[in-house]
Amino acid sequence: MMASDTPSFYRRILDNLGDGVLLFDKKLTLGYINMPGEMLLAVSARQVLGAHARLVLPCGEQPIEPDLMHAMATGISLTKRNVTLVHPLHAITVNLHITPMTEDDASGVLVQVQQMDRHLRISMEEQLLAQQNAAKSLLRGLAHEIKNPLGGLRGAAQLLERELQDELREYTQIIIEESDRLQSLLDRMLGPNKLPQKTWLNIHRVLDRVTQLVQVEVPAGVRIIRDYDPSIPEIFGDADQLIQAILNIVRNAAQALGMHGRIVIRTRIDRQVTIGERRHRMAVKVDIVDDGPGIKPELLNHIFYPMVTGRADGTGLGLSIAQGLISQHGGLIECSSVPGNTVFSLFLPLEEDHETSVPGLGRR
């Protein structure tokens, strides 16, 4: 028998799909669930194998059992779109593709679960990356047009300074200093201009360093809570750049809270994460959550643009720089916000070597 004919080979194929695959028998008890199905439904196979379909796929007021029974009785496949699965901790919107299995030795029904929330998120990520690239191109062109005359202006001021009397040189110094300030602003708008110096590092040490830096700045009424997943392996990244990116976000959260509030820094493993055009089997997800007033809806879709800020004293560069730094690590930052719950989520892809080292998440 060839390796490609073994059950483990087909199991790996199913585990590498983007959608959940569930197999129910004639009595509608679950006999198989693939790994993406476990992640999608936030369950483990050991918990749900042998459970009834109404418990595995809770559809609220419109139970799934009649559709499964109809498919088996008629032998006709069907699709239910935009079905809301209601679980105790979350609700997700999915499409269910129901296919009857009519073989004598394996009769039952196969259900493919396609998460529509995920497809919407992928579309939003693609739009965000396209916006980021467009903004960078615009800024590079603008910076080039400004830097050339700015350099000439500074050079002329230096030449003029040599010819002026001492009491007039303070004016040329103002010109030189303002030229340098504009040059520095342009450099910051363009974001990081060096490649990351990557090494293997513990993401929790990065987060601990950020916490130490912020705790000395915030008022006593602001609490920072760490909620770490200790099973996360080391990642390949630039510690200084990651500290800077996460520090910008945590500082923003602290400034939004004012004198009182709570910031939660949470780490988890996320599976089947799509960033741009690439799907990653696993990624580290870092959530930075604050219970402040939230971000104004009109700003939410533009907060990663340079010079966009909701504070009168803000520069609007912190989030843009953070996105650029995380992008250099192949990752992405997302944001969702309502009053009392603003969440910045950083996704950092894990190297393929780690797939067998994370408990409960390795290959089967």
Coordinates of C-alpha atoms in Angstrom, one line a residue:
M1 CA 0.0 0.0 0.0
M2 CA 1.4 3.4 -0.9
A3 CA 1.8 6.1 1.8
S4 CA -0.9 8.2 0.0
D5 CA -3.4 5.3 0.5
T6 CA -3.1 5.2 4.3
P7 CA -5.8 6.6 6.6
S8 CA -3.3 9.0 8.2
F9 CA -2.6 10.5 4.8
Y10 CA -6.3 11.3 4.3
R11 CA -6.6 12.6 7.8
R12 CA -3.8 15.0 7.2
I13 CA -5.6 16.2 4.1
L14 CA -8.7 16.9 6.1
D15 CA -6.8 18.6 8.8
N16 CA -5.2 21.0 6.3
L17 CA -8.5 22.2 4.9
G18 CA -9.7 25.6 5.8
D19 CA -13.3 24.4 6.6
G20 CA -14.6 22.1 9.3
V21 CA -15.7 18.6 8.2
L22 CA -18.0 16.6 10.4
L23 CA -19.4 13.1 9.8
F24 CA -22.6 12.0 11.5
D25 CA -24.1 8.4 11.4
K26 CA -27.7 7.4 10.8
K27 CA -28.6 8.3 14.3
L28 CA -27.0 11.8 13.9
T29 CA -24.2 11.1 16.4
L30 CA -20.8 12.5 15.5
G31 CA -18.3 10.0 14.3
Y32 CA -15.6 12.3 13.0
I33 CA -14.5 15.9 13.2
N34 CA -11.3 17.4 11.5
M35 CA -9.0 19.8 13.2
P36 CA -10.3 23.0 11.6
G37 CA -13.8 21.9 12.8
E38 CA -12.5 21.6 16.4
M39 CA -11.0 25.1 16.1
L40 CA -14.1 26.6 14.5
L41 CA -16.5 25.2 17.1
A42 CA -14.0 25.7 20.0
V43 CA -14.2 22.1 21.0
S44 CA -11.9 19.0 21.1
A45 CA -12.7 15.8 19.4
R46 CA -12.7 13.9 22.7
Q47 CA -15.5 16.2 24.0
V48 CA -17.9 15.9 21.1
L49 CA -17.4 12.5 19.4
G50 CA -20.5 10.5 20.0
A51 CA -22.6 13.7 20.7
H52 CA -25.8 14.4 18.9
A53 CA -25.9 16.8 16.0
R54 CA -28.1 19.3 17.9
L55 CA -25.4 19.7 20.5
V56 CA -22.5 19.9 18.1
L57 CA -24.2 22.3 15.7
P58 CA -26.6 24.3 17.9
C59 CA -28.7 26.4 15.5
G60 CA -31.1 28.0 18.0
E61 CA -34.7 28.1 16.9
Q62 CA -34.1 26.3 13.6
P63 CA -32.5 23.0 14.5
I64 CA -30.3 21.2 12.0
E65 CA -31.6 17.7 12.5
P66 CA -34.5 17.9 10.0
D67 CA -32.1 19.0 7.2
L68 CA -29.7 16.2 8.0
M69 CA -32.5 13.6 8.1
H70 CA -34.0 15.0 4.8
A71 CA -30.6 14.7 3.1
M72 CA -30.2 11.1 4.2
A73 CA -33.8 10.2 3.2
T74 CA -33.6 11.7 -0.3
G75 CA -30.0 11.3 -1.1
I76 CA -29.9 15.0 -2.2
S77 CA -27.2 17.4 -1.0
L78 CA -28.2 20.8 0.3
T79 CA -26.7 24.1 1.5
K80 CA -27.9 26.2 4.4
R81 CA -26.5 29.8 4.2
N82 CA -25.8 32.3 6.9
V83 CA -26.7 29.9 9.8
T84 CA -25.8 31.2 13.3
L85 CA -24.3 28.6 15.6
V86 CA -24.9 29.7 19.2
H87 CA -22.3 28.4 21.6
P88 CA -22.0 29.5 25.3
L89 CA -18.9 31.6 24.7
H90 CA -19.5 32.9 21.2
A91 CA -21.8 32.9 18.1
I92 CA -20.5 32.4 14.6
T93 CA -22.1 32.7 11.2
V94 CA -21.5 29.8 8.8
N95 CA -22.6 28.1 5.6
L96 CA -23.4 24.4 6.1
H97 CA -23.0 22.1 3.1
I98 CA -24.8 18.8 3.8
T99 CA -24.0 15.7 1.8
P100 CA -25.6 12.3 2.3
M101 CA -23.3 9.3 2.6
T102 CA -25.3 6.3 1.1
E103 CA -22.7 3.5 1.2
D104 CA -23.9 0.5 3.1
D105 CA -20.9 0.3 5.3
A106 CA -20.7 4.1 6.0
S107 CA -24.2 5.5 5.7
G108 CA -24.7 8.9 7.3
V109 CA -24.3 12.5 6.5
L110 CA -21.2 14.7 5.9
V111 CA -21.4 18.4 6.9
Q112 CA -18.9 20.9 5.7
V113 CA -18.9 24.0 7.9
Q114 CA -17.6 27.2 6.2
Q115 CA -17.2 30.2 8.5
M116 CA -18.5 33.3 6.9
D117 CA -17.1 35.5 9.6
R118 CA -13.6 34.3 8.6
H119 CA -14.2 35.1 5.0
L120 CA -15.3 38.6 5.9
R121 CA -12.3 39.0 8.1
I122 CA -10.0 37.9 5.2
S123 CA -11.6 40.4 2.9
M124 CA -11.2 43.2 5.5
E125 CA -7.5 42.2 6.0
E126 CA -6.9 42.3 2.2
Q127 CA -8.5 45.8 2.1
L128 CA -6.4 46.9 5.1
L129 CA -3.1 45.7 3.5
A130 CA -4.0 47.3 0.2
Q131 CA -4.7 50.6 2.0
Q132 CA -1.4 50.3 3.9
N133 CA 0.5 49.8 0.6
A134 CA -1.3 52.7 -1.1
A135 CA -0.6 55.0 1.9
K136 CA 3.1 54.0 1.9
S137 CA 3.5 54.7 -1.8
L138 CA 1.8 58.1 -1.4
L139 CA 4.1 58.9 1.5
R140 CA 7.3 57.9 -0.3
G141 CA 6.4 60.1 -3.2
L142 CA 5.4 63.0 -0.9
A143 CA 8.6 62.6 1.2
H144 CA 10.8 62.7 -1.9
E145 CA 9.2 65.9 -3.1
I146 CA 9.6 67.5 0.3
K147 CA 13.1 66.3 1.2
N148 CA 14.8 67.8 -1.8
P149 CA 13.7 71.4 -1.3
L150 CA 14.0 71.0 2.5
G151 CA 17.7 70.0 2.2
G152 CA 18.3 73.0 -0.1
L153 CA 16.6 75.3 2.4
R154 CA 18.7 74.0 5.3
G155 CA 21.9 74.3 3.3
A156 CA 21.1 77.9 2.3
A157 CA 20.4 78.8 5.9
Q158 CA 23.8 77.4 6.9
L159 CA 25.6 79.5 4.2
L160 CA 23.6 82.6 5.2
E161 CA 24.5 82.1 8.8
R162 CA 28.2 82.5 8.0
E163 CA 27.6 86.0 6.5
L164 CA 25.3 87.3 9.2
Q165 CA 26.1 89.1 12.4
D166 CA 25.8 87.2 15.7
E167 CA 22.5 88.9 16.7
L168 CA 20.9 87.7 13.4
R169 CA 22.1 84.1 13.5
E170 CA 19.3 83.0 15.8
Y171 CA 16.9 83.3 12.8
T172 CA 18.9 81.1 10.7
Q173 CA 19.1 78.6 13.6
I174 CA 15.3 78.6 13.7
I175 CA 15.3 77.7 10.0
I176 CA 17.8 74.9 10.5
E177 CA 16.0 73.5 13.5
E178 CA 12.6 73.5 11.9
S179 CA 14.1 71.9 8.8
D180 CA 15.5 69.1 11.0
R181 CA 12.2 68.7 12.7
L182 CA 10.4 68.3 9.4
Q183 CA 13.0 65.8 8.3
S184 CA 12.5 63.8 11.4
L185 CA 8.7 63.9 11.0
L186 CA 9.0 62.6 7.4
D187 CA 11.3 59.8 8.6
R188 CA 8.8 58.8 11.2
M189 CA 5.9 58.9 8.8
L190 CA 7.7 56.5 6.5
G191 CA 8.1 54.0 9.3
P192 CA 10.9 51.6 10.0
N193 CA 13.7 51.9 7.4
K194 CA 15.8 48.9 8.5
L195 CA 15.2 45.2 8.2
P196 CA 14.4 43.3 11.4
Q197 CA 17.3 41.5 13.1
K198 CA 15.5 38.3 13.9
T199 CA 16.3 35.7 16.5
W200 CA 14.4 33.1 18.4
L201 CA 12.6 34.8 21.3
N202 CA 9.8 34.3 23.9
I203 CA 6.9 36.6 23.1
H204 CA 6.0 36.7 26.8
R205 CA 9.3 38.3 27.6
V206 CA 8.6 41.0 25.0
L207 CA 5.2 41.6 26.6
D208 CA 6.7 41.6 30.1
R209 CA 9.1 44.3 29.0
V210 CA 6.3 46.4 27.5
T211 CA 4.4 46.0 30.7
Q212 CA 7.3 47.2 32.8
L213 CA 7.8 50.3 30.6
V214 CA 4.1 51.2 30.7
Q215 CA 3.5 50.6 34.4
V216 CA 5.9 53.3 35.4
E217 CA 4.0 55.8 33.2
V218 CA 0.4 55.1 34.0
P219 CA -1.6 56.4 37.0
A220 CA -2.2 54.1 40.0
G221 CA -5.8 53.6 38.9
V222 CA -4.8 51.8 35.7
R223 CA -4.3 48.1 36.0
I224 CA -2.4 45.9 33.5
I225 CA -3.5 42.2 33.6
R226 CA -1.5 39.5 31.8
D227 CA -3.3 36.5 30.5
Y228 CA -0.7 34.2 28.8
D229 CA -0.9 30.8 27.2
P230 CA 2.3 29.1 28.5
S231 CA 2.3 26.5 25.7
I232 CA 3.2 29.1 23.0
P233 CA 6.6 28.3 21.6
E234 CA 9.4 30.7 20.7
I235 CA 8.9 32.9 17.6
F236 CA 11.4 34.2 15.1
G237 CA 11.5 38.0 15.4
D238 CA 13.2 41.2 16.3
A239 CA 12.7 41.8 20.0
D240 CA 13.3 45.6 19.8
Q241 CA 10.9 46.1 16.9
L242 CA 8.2 43.9 18.6
I243 CA 8.6 45.8 21.8
Q244 CA 8.2 49.1 20.0
A245 CA 5.1 48.0 18.1
I246 CA 3.3 46.6 21.1
L247 CA 4.4 49.5 23.3
N248 CA 2.8 52.0 20.9
I249 CA -0.5 50.1 21.2
V250 CA -0.4 49.6 25.0
R251 CA 0.5 53.3 25.5
N252 CA -2.5 54.3 23.3
A253 CA -4.7 52.1 25.4
A254 CA -3.4 53.7 28.6
Q255 CA -3.9 57.2 27.3
A256 CA -7.5 56.3 26.3
L257 CA -8.2 55.2 29.9
G258 CA -7.1 58.3 31.6
M259 CA -6.9 57.9 35.4
H260 CA -8.8 54.6 35.8
G261 CA -9.3 51.5 33.8
R262 CA -8.0 48.1 32.9
I263 CA -5.7 46.8 30.1
V264 CA -5.6 43.0 29.4
I265 CA -2.7 41.6 27.5
R266 CA -3.7 38.1 26.3
T267 CA -1.8 35.5 24.2
R268 CA -3.3 32.5 22.4
I269 CA -2.6 30.2 19.5
D270 CA -4.8 30.7 16.5
R271 CA -5.1 28.3 13.6
Q272 CA -5.7 28.7 9.8
V273 CA -4.9 32.4 9.9
T274 CA -4.9 34.1 6.5
I275 CA -2.7 37.2 6.1
G276 CA -2.8 38.8 2.7
E277 CA -2.7 35.9 0.2
R278 CA -1.0 33.4 2.5
R279 CA -2.7 31.0 4.9
H280 CA -0.7 30.0 8.0
R281 CA -1.4 26.8 9.9
M282 CA -0.7 28.5 13.2
A283 CA -0.1 32.0 14.5
V284 CA 0.5 33.7 17.8
K285 CA -2.4 36.0 18.6
V286 CA -1.7 38.9 21.0
D287 CA -4.8 40.8 22.2
I288 CA -4.5 44.1 23.9
V289 CA -7.9 44.9 25.4
D290 CA -8.9 48.1 27.3
D291 CA -12.2 49.1 28.8
G292 CA -11.9 52.8 27.8
P293 CA -14.4 54.9 25.9
G294 CA -13.6 53.3 22.5
I295 CA -12.6 54.6 19.1
K296 CA -15.0 56.8 17.2
P297 CA -16.6 54.8 14.4
E298 CA -15.6 57.4 11.8
L299 CA -11.9 56.8 12.7
L300 CA -12.0 53.1 13.1
N301 CA -11.3 52.2 9.5
H302 CA -8.5 54.8 9.2
I303 CA -6.5 54.5 12.5
F304 CA -3.5 52.8 10.9
Y305 CA -3.1 55.7 8.4
P306 CA -0.3 58.1 9.3
M307 CA -1.4 61.4 10.9
V308 CA -4.9 60.0 11.9
T309 CA -5.5 60.4 15.6
G310 CA -8.4 60.9 17.9
R311 CA -6.4 62.9 20.5
A312 CA -5.7 66.6 20.3
D313 CA -2.1 66.1 21.4
G314 CA -1.5 62.9 19.3
T315 CA 0.8 62.6 16.2
G316 CA -1.1 59.8 14.6
L317 CA 2.1 57.9 13.9
G318 CA 2.1 55.3 16.7
L319 CA -0.3 52.8 15.1
S320 CA 1.0 53.3 11.6
I321 CA 4.5 52.5 12.8
A322 CA 3.3 49.5 14.8
Q323 CA 1.5 48.1 11.7
G324 CA 4.7 48.6 9.7
L325 CA 6.8 46.8 12.2
I326 CA 4.4 43.8 12.6
S327 CA 4.1 43.7 8.7
Q328 CA 7.9 43.2 8.6
H329 CA 7.4 40.1 10.6
G330 CA 4.8 38.8 8.2
G331 CA 2.0 39.7 10.6
L332 CA -1.0 42.0 10.8
I333 CA -2.8 44.1 13.4
E334 CA -6.6 44.3 13.5
C335 CA -8.8 46.4 15.7
S336 CA -12.4 46.3 16.9
S337 CA -13.9 48.8 19.3
V338 CA -17.1 49.6 21.1
P339 CA -17.3 51.7 24.3
G340 CA -15.9 49.6 27.1
N341 CA -14.1 47.1 24.9
T342 CA -11.4 48.1 22.5
V343 CA -9.3 45.1 21.1
F344 CA -6.1 45.3 19.1
S345 CA -5.2 41.9 17.9
L346 CA -1.7 41.2 16.6
F347 CA -1.1 38.1 14.5
L348 CA 2.4 36.7 14.2
P349 CA 2.8 33.6 12.1
L350 CA 4.6 30.6 13.7
E351 CA 7.3 28.8 11.8
E352 CA 6.4 25.4 10.4
D353 CA 8.9 23.7 12.7
H354 CA 6.6 24.5 15.7
E355 CA 3.6 22.7 14.4
T356 CA 4.5 19.5 16.2
S357 CA 5.6 21.2 19.4
V358 CA 2.4 22.8 20.6
P359 CA 0.4 20.5 22.9
G360 CA -2.9 19.5 21.3
L361 CA -2.1 21.4 18.1
G362 CA 0.4 19.2 16.3
R363 CA -0.2 16.8 13.4
R364 CA -2.2 13.7 14.1

